[in-house]
Amino acid sequence: RVADLSTDSRFLNRAGDRAAGDLAGIACCVVPIRSGDSVIGTLSAERRLPAGGDGVLEADTALLGRAAELIAE
């Protein structure tokens, strides 16, 4: 989980199609899609978080995790 893409050095913006200002306040969640012991893909989502939205980010990550489990079945 990344709470703010504009302040996290792990987000590389390789395509360069998003201005730094557009990334401010945008959170990103990424979860693995697993089949047995193998990771067969990932599922990700971004959203603008409200102030103090850490609980929202946790809930989003949990929802993505459940969706990843369904996809893997």
PDB file of N, CA and C in Angstrom, residues 6-73:
ATOM      1  N   SER A   6       2.694  10.703  -4.774  1.00  0.00           N
ATOM      2  CA  SER A   6       3.595  11.824  -5.041  1.00  0.00           C
ATOM      3  C   SER A   6       4.775  11.871  -4.080  1.00  0.00           C
ATOM      4  N   THR A   7       4.678  11.164  -2.954  1.00  0.00           N
ATOM      5  CA  THR A   7       5.745  11.223  -1.951  1.00  0.00           C
ATOM      6  C   THR A   7       6.484   9.901  -1.780  1.00  0.00           C
ATOM      7  N   ASP A   8       6.141   8.886  -2.566  1.00  0.00           N
ATOM      8  CA  ASP A   8       6.753   7.572  -2.402  1.00  0.00           C
ATOM      9  C   ASP A   8       7.710   7.278  -3.549  1.00  0.00           C
ATOM     10  N   SER A   9       8.966   7.038  -3.211  1.00  0.00           N
ATOM     11  CA  SER A   9       9.988   6.831  -4.251  1.00  0.00           C
ATOM     12  C   SER A   9       9.821   5.514  -4.995  1.00  0.00           C
ATOM     13  N   ARG A  10       9.001   4.597  -4.487  1.00  0.00           N
ATOM     14  CA  ARG A  10       8.794   3.324  -5.188  1.00  0.00           C
ATOM     15  C   ARG A  10       7.925   3.486  -6.440  1.00  0.00           C
ATOM     16  N   PHE A  11       7.134   4.563  -6.501  1.00  0.00           N
ATOM     17  CA  PHE A  11       6.318   4.818  -7.683  1.00  0.00           C
ATOM     18  C   PHE A  11       7.169   5.544  -8.709  1.00  0.00           C
ATOM     19  N   LEU A  12       7.407   4.910  -9.838  1.00  0.00           N
ATOM     20  CA  LEU A  12       8.361   5.436 -10.812  1.00  0.00           C
ATOM     21  C   LEU A  12       7.736   6.294 -11.904  1.00  0.00           C
ATOM     22  N   ASN A  13       6.434   6.166 -12.164  1.00  0.00           N
ATOM     23  CA  ASN A  13       5.764   6.932 -13.221  1.00  0.00           C
ATOM     24  C   ASN A  13       6.532   6.825 -14.535  1.00  0.00           C
ATOM     25  N   ARG A  14       6.891   5.611 -14.893  1.00  0.00           N
ATOM     26  CA  ARG A  14       7.722   5.372 -16.074  1.00  0.00           C
ATOM     27  C   ARG A  14       7.109   5.891 -17.369  1.00  0.00           C
ATOM     28  N   ALA A  15       5.800   5.814 -17.475  1.00  0.00           N
ATOM     29  CA  ALA A  15       5.166   6.300 -18.700  1.00  0.00           C
ATOM     30  C   ALA A  15       5.267   7.816 -18.803  1.00  0.00           C
ATOM     31  N   GLY A  16       5.382   8.486 -17.663  1.00  0.00           N
ATOM     32  CA  GLY A  16       5.535   9.930 -17.642  1.00  0.00           C
ATOM     33  C   GLY A  16       4.292  10.688 -18.048  1.00  0.00           C
ATOM     34  N   ASP A  17       3.159  10.011 -18.086  1.00  0.00           N
ATOM     35  CA  ASP A  17       1.938  10.670 -18.541  1.00  0.00           C
ATOM     36  C   ASP A  17       1.147  11.320 -17.408  1.00  0.00           C
ATOM     37  N   ARG A  18       1.679  11.294 -16.194  1.00  0.00           N
ATOM     38  CA  ARG A  18       0.985  11.900 -15.064  1.00  0.00           C
ATOM     39  C   ARG A  18       1.902  12.932 -14.419  1.00  0.00           C
ATOM     40  N   ALA A  19       1.415  14.139 -14.336  1.00  0.00           N
ATOM     41  CA  ALA A  19       2.183  15.211 -13.686  1.00  0.00           C
ATOM     42  C   ALA A  19       2.272  14.937 -12.193  1.00  0.00           C
ATOM     43  N   ALA A  20       3.360  15.366 -11.580  1.00  0.00           N
ATOM     44  CA  ALA A  20       3.563  15.132 -10.151  1.00  0.00           C
ATOM     45  C   ALA A  20       2.401  15.678  -9.325  1.00  0.00           C
ATOM     46  N   GLY A  21       1.875  16.812  -9.711  1.00  0.00           N
ATOM     47  CA  GLY A  21       0.747  17.395  -8.990  1.00  0.00           C
ATOM     48  C   GLY A  21      -0.506  16.541  -9.053  1.00  0.00           C
ATOM     49  N   ASP A  22      -0.667  15.802 -10.152  1.00  0.00           N
ATOM     50  CA  ASP A  22      -1.827  14.918 -10.285  1.00  0.00           C
ATOM     51  C   ASP A  22      -1.747  13.722  -9.349  1.00  0.00           C
ATOM     52  N   LEU A  23      -0.549  13.388  -8.889  1.00  0.00           N
ATOM     53  CA  LEU A  23      -0.357  12.227  -8.023  1.00  0.00           C
ATOM     54  C   LEU A  23      -0.547  12.545  -6.549  1.00  0.00           C
ATOM     55  N   ALA A  24      -0.580  13.816  -6.194  1.00  0.00           N
ATOM     56  CA  ALA A  24      -0.721  14.212  -4.790  1.00  0.00           C
ATOM     57  C   ALA A  24      -2.046  13.712  -4.229  1.00  0.00           C
ATOM     58  N   GLY A  25      -1.961  12.988  -3.125  1.00  0.00           N
ATOM     59  CA  GLY A  25      -3.162  12.482  -2.467  1.00  0.00           C
ATOM     60  C   GLY A  25      -3.740  11.229  -3.083  1.00  0.00           C
ATOM     61  N   ILE A  26      -3.078  10.671  -4.099  1.00  0.00           N
ATOM     62  CA  ILE A  26      -3.565   9.440  -4.728  1.00  0.00           C
ATOM     63  C   ILE A  26      -2.914   8.254  -4.034  1.00  0.00           C
ATOM     64  N   ALA A  27      -3.737   7.344  -3.539  1.00  0.00           N
ATOM     65  CA  ALA A  27      -3.246   6.131  -2.891  1.00  0.00           C
ATOM     66  C   ALA A  27      -3.298   4.978  -3.880  1.00  0.00           C
ATOM     67  N   CYS A  28      -2.448   3.985  -3.657  1.00  0.00           N
ATOM     68  CA  CYS A  28      -2.385   2.822  -4.532  1.00  0.00           C
ATOM     69  C   CYS A  28      -2.298   1.558  -3.684  1.00  0.00           C
ATOM     70  N   CYS A  29      -3.074   0.560  -4.052  1.00  0.00           N
ATOM     71  CA  CYS A  29      -3.033  -0.750  -3.396  1.00  0.00           C
ATOM     72  C   CYS A  29      -2.714  -1.782  -4.468  1.00  0.00           C
ATOM     73  N   VAL A  30      -1.832  -2.710  -4.163  1.00  0.00           N
ATOM     74  CA  VAL A  30      -1.504  -3.810  -5.069  1.00  0.00           C
ATOM     75  C   VAL A  30      -1.487  -5.092  -4.248  1.00  0.00           C
ATOM     76  N   VAL A  31      -2.180  -6.120  -4.729  1.00  0.00           N
ATOM     77  CA  VAL A  31      -2.195  -7.415  -4.050  1.00  0.00           C
ATOM     78  C   VAL A  31      -1.862  -8.506  -5.062  1.00  0.00           C
ATOM     79  N   PRO A  32      -1.222  -9.581  -4.595  1.00  0.00           N
ATOM     80  CA  PRO A  32      -0.897 -10.678  -5.510  1.00  0.00           C
ATOM     81  C   PRO A  32      -2.115 -11.558  -5.776  1.00  0.00           C
ATOM     82  N   ILE A  33      -2.152 -12.127  -6.959  1.00  0.00           N
ATOM     83  CA  ILE A  33      -3.124 -13.167  -7.294  1.00  0.00           C
ATOM     84  C   ILE A  33      -2.336 -14.471  -7.238  1.00  0.00           C
ATOM     85  N   ARG A  34      -2.697 -15.345  -6.305  1.00  0.00           N
ATOM     86  CA  ARG A  34      -1.930 -16.567  -6.069  1.00  0.00           C
ATOM     87  C   ARG A  34      -2.707 -17.804  -6.511  1.00  0.00           C
ATOM     88  N   SER A  35      -1.959 -18.730  -7.070  1.00  0.00           N
ATOM     89  CA  SER A  35      -2.489 -20.060  -7.384  1.00  0.00           C
ATOM     90  C   SER A  35      -1.527 -21.048  -6.742  1.00  0.00           C
ATOM     91  N   GLY A  36      -1.960 -21.649  -5.643  1.00  0.00           N
ATOM     92  CA  GLY A  36      -1.057 -22.506  -4.878  1.00  0.00           C
ATOM     93  C   GLY A  36       0.071 -21.681  -4.316  1.00  0.00           C
ATOM     94  N   ASP A  37       1.307 -22.095  -4.602  1.00  0.00           N
ATOM     95  CA  ASP A  37       2.475 -21.362  -4.118  1.00  0.00           C
ATOM     96  C   ASP A  37       2.973 -20.319  -5.113  1.00  0.00           C
ATOM     97  N   SER A  38       2.310 -20.201  -6.260  1.00  0.00           N
ATOM     98  CA  SER A  38       2.774 -19.299  -7.315  1.00  0.00           C
ATOM     99  C   SER A  38       1.958 -18.015  -7.364  1.00  0.00           C
ATOM    100  N   VAL A  39       2.641 -16.916  -7.659  1.00  0.00           N
ATOM    101  CA  VAL A  39       1.954 -15.655  -7.939  1.00  0.00           C
ATOM    102  C   VAL A  39       1.736 -15.615  -9.445  1.00  0.00           C
ATOM    103  N   ILE A  40       0.466 -15.542  -9.849  1.00  0.00           N
ATOM    104  CA  ILE A  40       0.138 -15.575 -11.280  1.00  0.00           C
ATOM    105  C   ILE A  40      -0.230 -14.201 -11.827  1.00  0.00           C
ATOM    106  N   GLY A  41      -0.239 -13.211 -10.965  1.00  0.00           N
ATOM    107  CA  GLY A  41      -0.543 -11.850 -11.405  1.00  0.00           C
ATOM    108  C   GLY A  41      -0.722 -10.934 -10.208  1.00  0.00           C
ATOM    109  N   THR A  42      -1.130  -9.725 -10.486  1.00  0.00           N
ATOM    110  CA  THR A  42      -1.421  -8.764  -9.428  1.00  0.00           C
ATOM    111  C   THR A  42      -2.703  -8.019  -9.761  1.00  0.00           C
ATOM    112  N   LEU A  43      -3.304  -7.468  -8.748  1.00  0.00           N
ATOM    113  CA  LEU A  43      -4.498  -6.652  -8.888  1.00  0.00           C
ATOM    114  C   LEU A  43      -4.195  -5.335  -8.189  1.00  0.00           C
ATOM    115  N   SER A  44      -4.452  -4.231  -8.874  1.00  0.00           N
ATOM    116  CA  SER A  44      -4.145  -2.925  -8.273  1.00  0.00           C
ATOM    117  C   SER A  44      -5.292  -1.956  -8.480  1.00  0.00           C
ATOM    118  N   ALA A  45      -5.331  -0.967  -7.609  1.00  0.00           N
ATOM    119  CA  ALA A  45      -6.334   0.093  -7.706  1.00  0.00           C
ATOM    120  C   ALA A  45      -5.749   1.368  -7.113  1.00  0.00           C
ATOM    121  N   GLU A  46      -6.210   2.477  -7.630  1.00  0.00           N
ATOM    122  CA  GLU A  46      -5.811   3.787  -7.117  1.00  0.00           C
ATOM    123  C   GLU A  46      -7.069   4.570  -6.769  1.00  0.00           C
ATOM    124  N   ARG A  47      -6.925   5.458  -5.797  1.00  0.00           N
ATOM    125  CA  ARG A  47      -8.029   6.362  -5.443  1.00  0.00           C
ATOM    126  C   ARG A  47      -7.488   7.553  -4.682  1.00  0.00           C
ATOM    127  N   ARG A  48      -8.211   8.645  -4.768  1.00  0.00           N
ATOM    128  CA  ARG A  48      -7.860   9.830  -3.974  1.00  0.00           C
ATOM    129  C   ARG A  48      -8.443   9.614  -2.580  1.00  0.00           C
ATOM    130  N   LEU A  49      -7.581   9.674  -1.584  1.00  0.00           N
ATOM    131  CA  LEU A  49      -8.022   9.449  -0.214  1.00  0.00           C
ATOM    132  C   LEU A  49      -8.446  10.743   0.459  1.00  0.00           C
ATOM    133  N   PRO A  50      -9.473  10.659   1.298  1.00  0.00           N
ATOM    134  CA  PRO A  50      -9.806  11.823   2.121  1.00  0.00           C
ATOM    135  C   PRO A  50      -8.745  11.987   3.198  1.00  0.00           C
ATOM    136  N   ALA A  51      -8.698  13.141   3.819  1.00  0.00           N
ATOM    137  CA  ALA A  51      -7.747  13.375   4.918  1.00  0.00           C
ATOM    138  C   ALA A  51      -7.961  12.322   5.999  1.00  0.00           C
ATOM    139  N   GLY A  52      -6.872  11.749   6.482  1.00  0.00           N
ATOM    140  CA  GLY A  52      -6.961  10.714   7.510  1.00  0.00           C
ATOM    141  C   GLY A  52      -7.575   9.431   7.003  1.00  0.00           C
ATOM    142  N   GLY A  53      -7.357   9.117   5.739  1.00  0.00           N
ATOM    143  CA  GLY A  53      -8.008   7.973   5.109  1.00  0.00           C
ATOM    144  C   GLY A  53      -7.291   6.649   5.241  1.00  0.00           C
ATOM    145  N   ASP A  54      -6.462   6.475   6.274  1.00  0.00           N
ATOM    146  CA  ASP A  54      -5.742   5.219   6.431  1.00  0.00           C
ATOM    147  C   ASP A  54      -6.683   4.030   6.580  1.00  0.00           C
ATOM    148  N   GLY A  55      -7.776   4.205   7.278  1.00  0.00           N
ATOM    149  CA  GLY A  55      -8.754   3.122   7.437  1.00  0.00           C
ATOM    150  C   GLY A  55      -9.377   2.745   6.106  1.00  0.00           C
ATOM    151  N   VAL A  56      -9.601   3.732   5.263  1.00  0.00           N
ATOM    152  CA  VAL A  56     -10.147   3.481   3.923  1.00  0.00           C
ATOM    153  C   VAL A  56      -9.152   2.675   3.106  1.00  0.00           C
ATOM    154  N   LEU A  57      -7.884   3.010   3.200  1.00  0.00           N
ATOM    155  CA  LEU A  57      -6.846   2.304   2.459  1.00  0.00           C
ATOM    156  C   LEU A  57      -6.748   0.849   2.916  1.00  0.00           C
ATOM    157  N   GLU A  58      -6.858   0.602   4.203  1.00  0.00           N
ATOM    158  CA  GLU A  58      -6.860  -0.764   4.714  1.00  0.00           C
ATOM    159  C   GLU A  58      -8.057  -1.535   4.191  1.00  0.00           C
ATOM    160  N   ALA A  59      -9.223  -0.917   4.187  1.00  0.00           N
ATOM    161  CA  ALA A  59     -10.434  -1.577   3.691  1.00  0.00           C
ATOM    162  C   ALA A  59     -10.318  -1.864   2.192  1.00  0.00           C
ATOM    163  N   ASP A  60      -9.754  -0.928   1.442  1.00  0.00           N
ATOM    164  CA  ASP A  60      -9.558  -1.134   0.005  1.00  0.00           C
ATOM    165  C   ASP A  60      -8.626  -2.318  -0.256  1.00  0.00           C
ATOM    166  N   THR A  61      -7.554  -2.403   0.519  1.00  0.00           N
ATOM    167  CA  THR A  61      -6.599  -3.493   0.353  1.00  0.00           C
ATOM    168  C   THR A  61      -7.251  -4.834   0.677  1.00  0.00           C
ATOM    169  N   ALA A  62      -8.059  -4.865   1.716  1.00  0.00           N
ATOM    170  CA  ALA A  62      -8.761  -6.102   2.075  1.00  0.00           C
ATOM    171  C   ALA A  62      -9.732  -6.514   0.970  1.00  0.00           C
ATOM    172  N   LEU A  63     -10.446  -5.555   0.407  1.00  0.00           N
ATOM    173  CA  LEU A  63     -11.374  -5.854  -0.685  1.00  0.00           C
ATOM    174  C   LEU A  63     -10.633  -6.377  -1.910  1.00  0.00           C
ATOM    175  N   LEU A  64      -9.526  -5.745  -2.261  1.00  0.00           N
ATOM    176  CA  LEU A  64      -8.728  -6.235  -3.393  1.00  0.00           C
ATOM    177  C   LEU A  64      -8.211  -7.647  -3.127  1.00  0.00           C
ATOM    178  N   GLY A  65      -7.821  -7.923  -1.891  1.00  0.00           N
ATOM    179  CA  GLY A  65      -7.353  -9.258  -1.533  1.00  0.00           C
ATOM    180  C   GLY A  65      -8.426 -10.306  -1.740  1.00  0.00           C
ATOM    181  N   ARG A  66      -9.649  -9.983  -1.355  1.00  0.00           N
ATOM    182  CA  ARG A  66     -10.762 -10.930  -1.558  1.00  0.00           C
ATOM    183  C   ARG A  66     -11.028 -11.122  -3.051  1.00  0.00           C
ATOM    184  N   ALA A  67     -10.980 -10.038  -3.815  1.00  0.00           N
ATOM    185  CA  ALA A  67     -11.183 -10.136  -5.264  1.00  0.00           C
ATOM    186  C   ALA A  67     -10.081 -10.987  -5.916  1.00  0.00           C
ATOM    187  N   ALA A  68      -8.844 -10.821  -5.451  1.00  0.00           N
ATOM    188  CA  ALA A  68      -7.731 -11.608  -5.986  1.00  0.00           C
ATOM    189  C   ALA A  68      -7.935 -13.097  -5.722  1.00  0.00           C
ATOM    190  N   GLU A  69      -8.471 -13.424  -4.550  1.00  0.00           N
ATOM    191  CA  GLU A  69      -8.753 -14.821  -4.229  1.00  0.00           C
ATOM    192  C   GLU A  69      -9.803 -15.398  -5.179  1.00  0.00           C
ATOM    193  N   LEU A  70     -10.830 -14.619  -5.479  1.00  0.00           N
ATOM    194  CA  LEU A  70     -11.873 -15.082  -6.408  1.00  0.00           C
ATOM    195  C   LEU A  70     -11.323 -15.270  -7.820  1.00  0.00           C
ATOM    196  N   ILE A  71     -10.480 -14.345  -8.254  1.00  0.00           N
ATOM    197  CA  ILE A  71      -9.891 -14.449  -9.582  1.00  0.00           C
ATOM    198  C   ILE A  71      -9.033 -15.700  -9.691  1.00  0.00           C
ATOM    199  N   ALA A  72      -8.328 -16.028  -8.629  1.00  0.00           N
ATOM    200  CA  ALA A  72      -7.406 -17.172  -8.653  1.00  0.00           C
ATOM    201  C   ALA A  72      -8.131 -18.511  -8.690  1.00  0.00           C
ATOM    202  N   GLU A  73      -9.407 -18.557  -8.291  1.00  0.00           N
ATOM    203  CA  GLU A  73     -10.135 -19.827  -8.262  1.00  0.00           C
ATOM    204  C   GLU A  73     -10.400 -20.382  -9.624  1.00  0.00           C
TER     205      GLU A  73
END
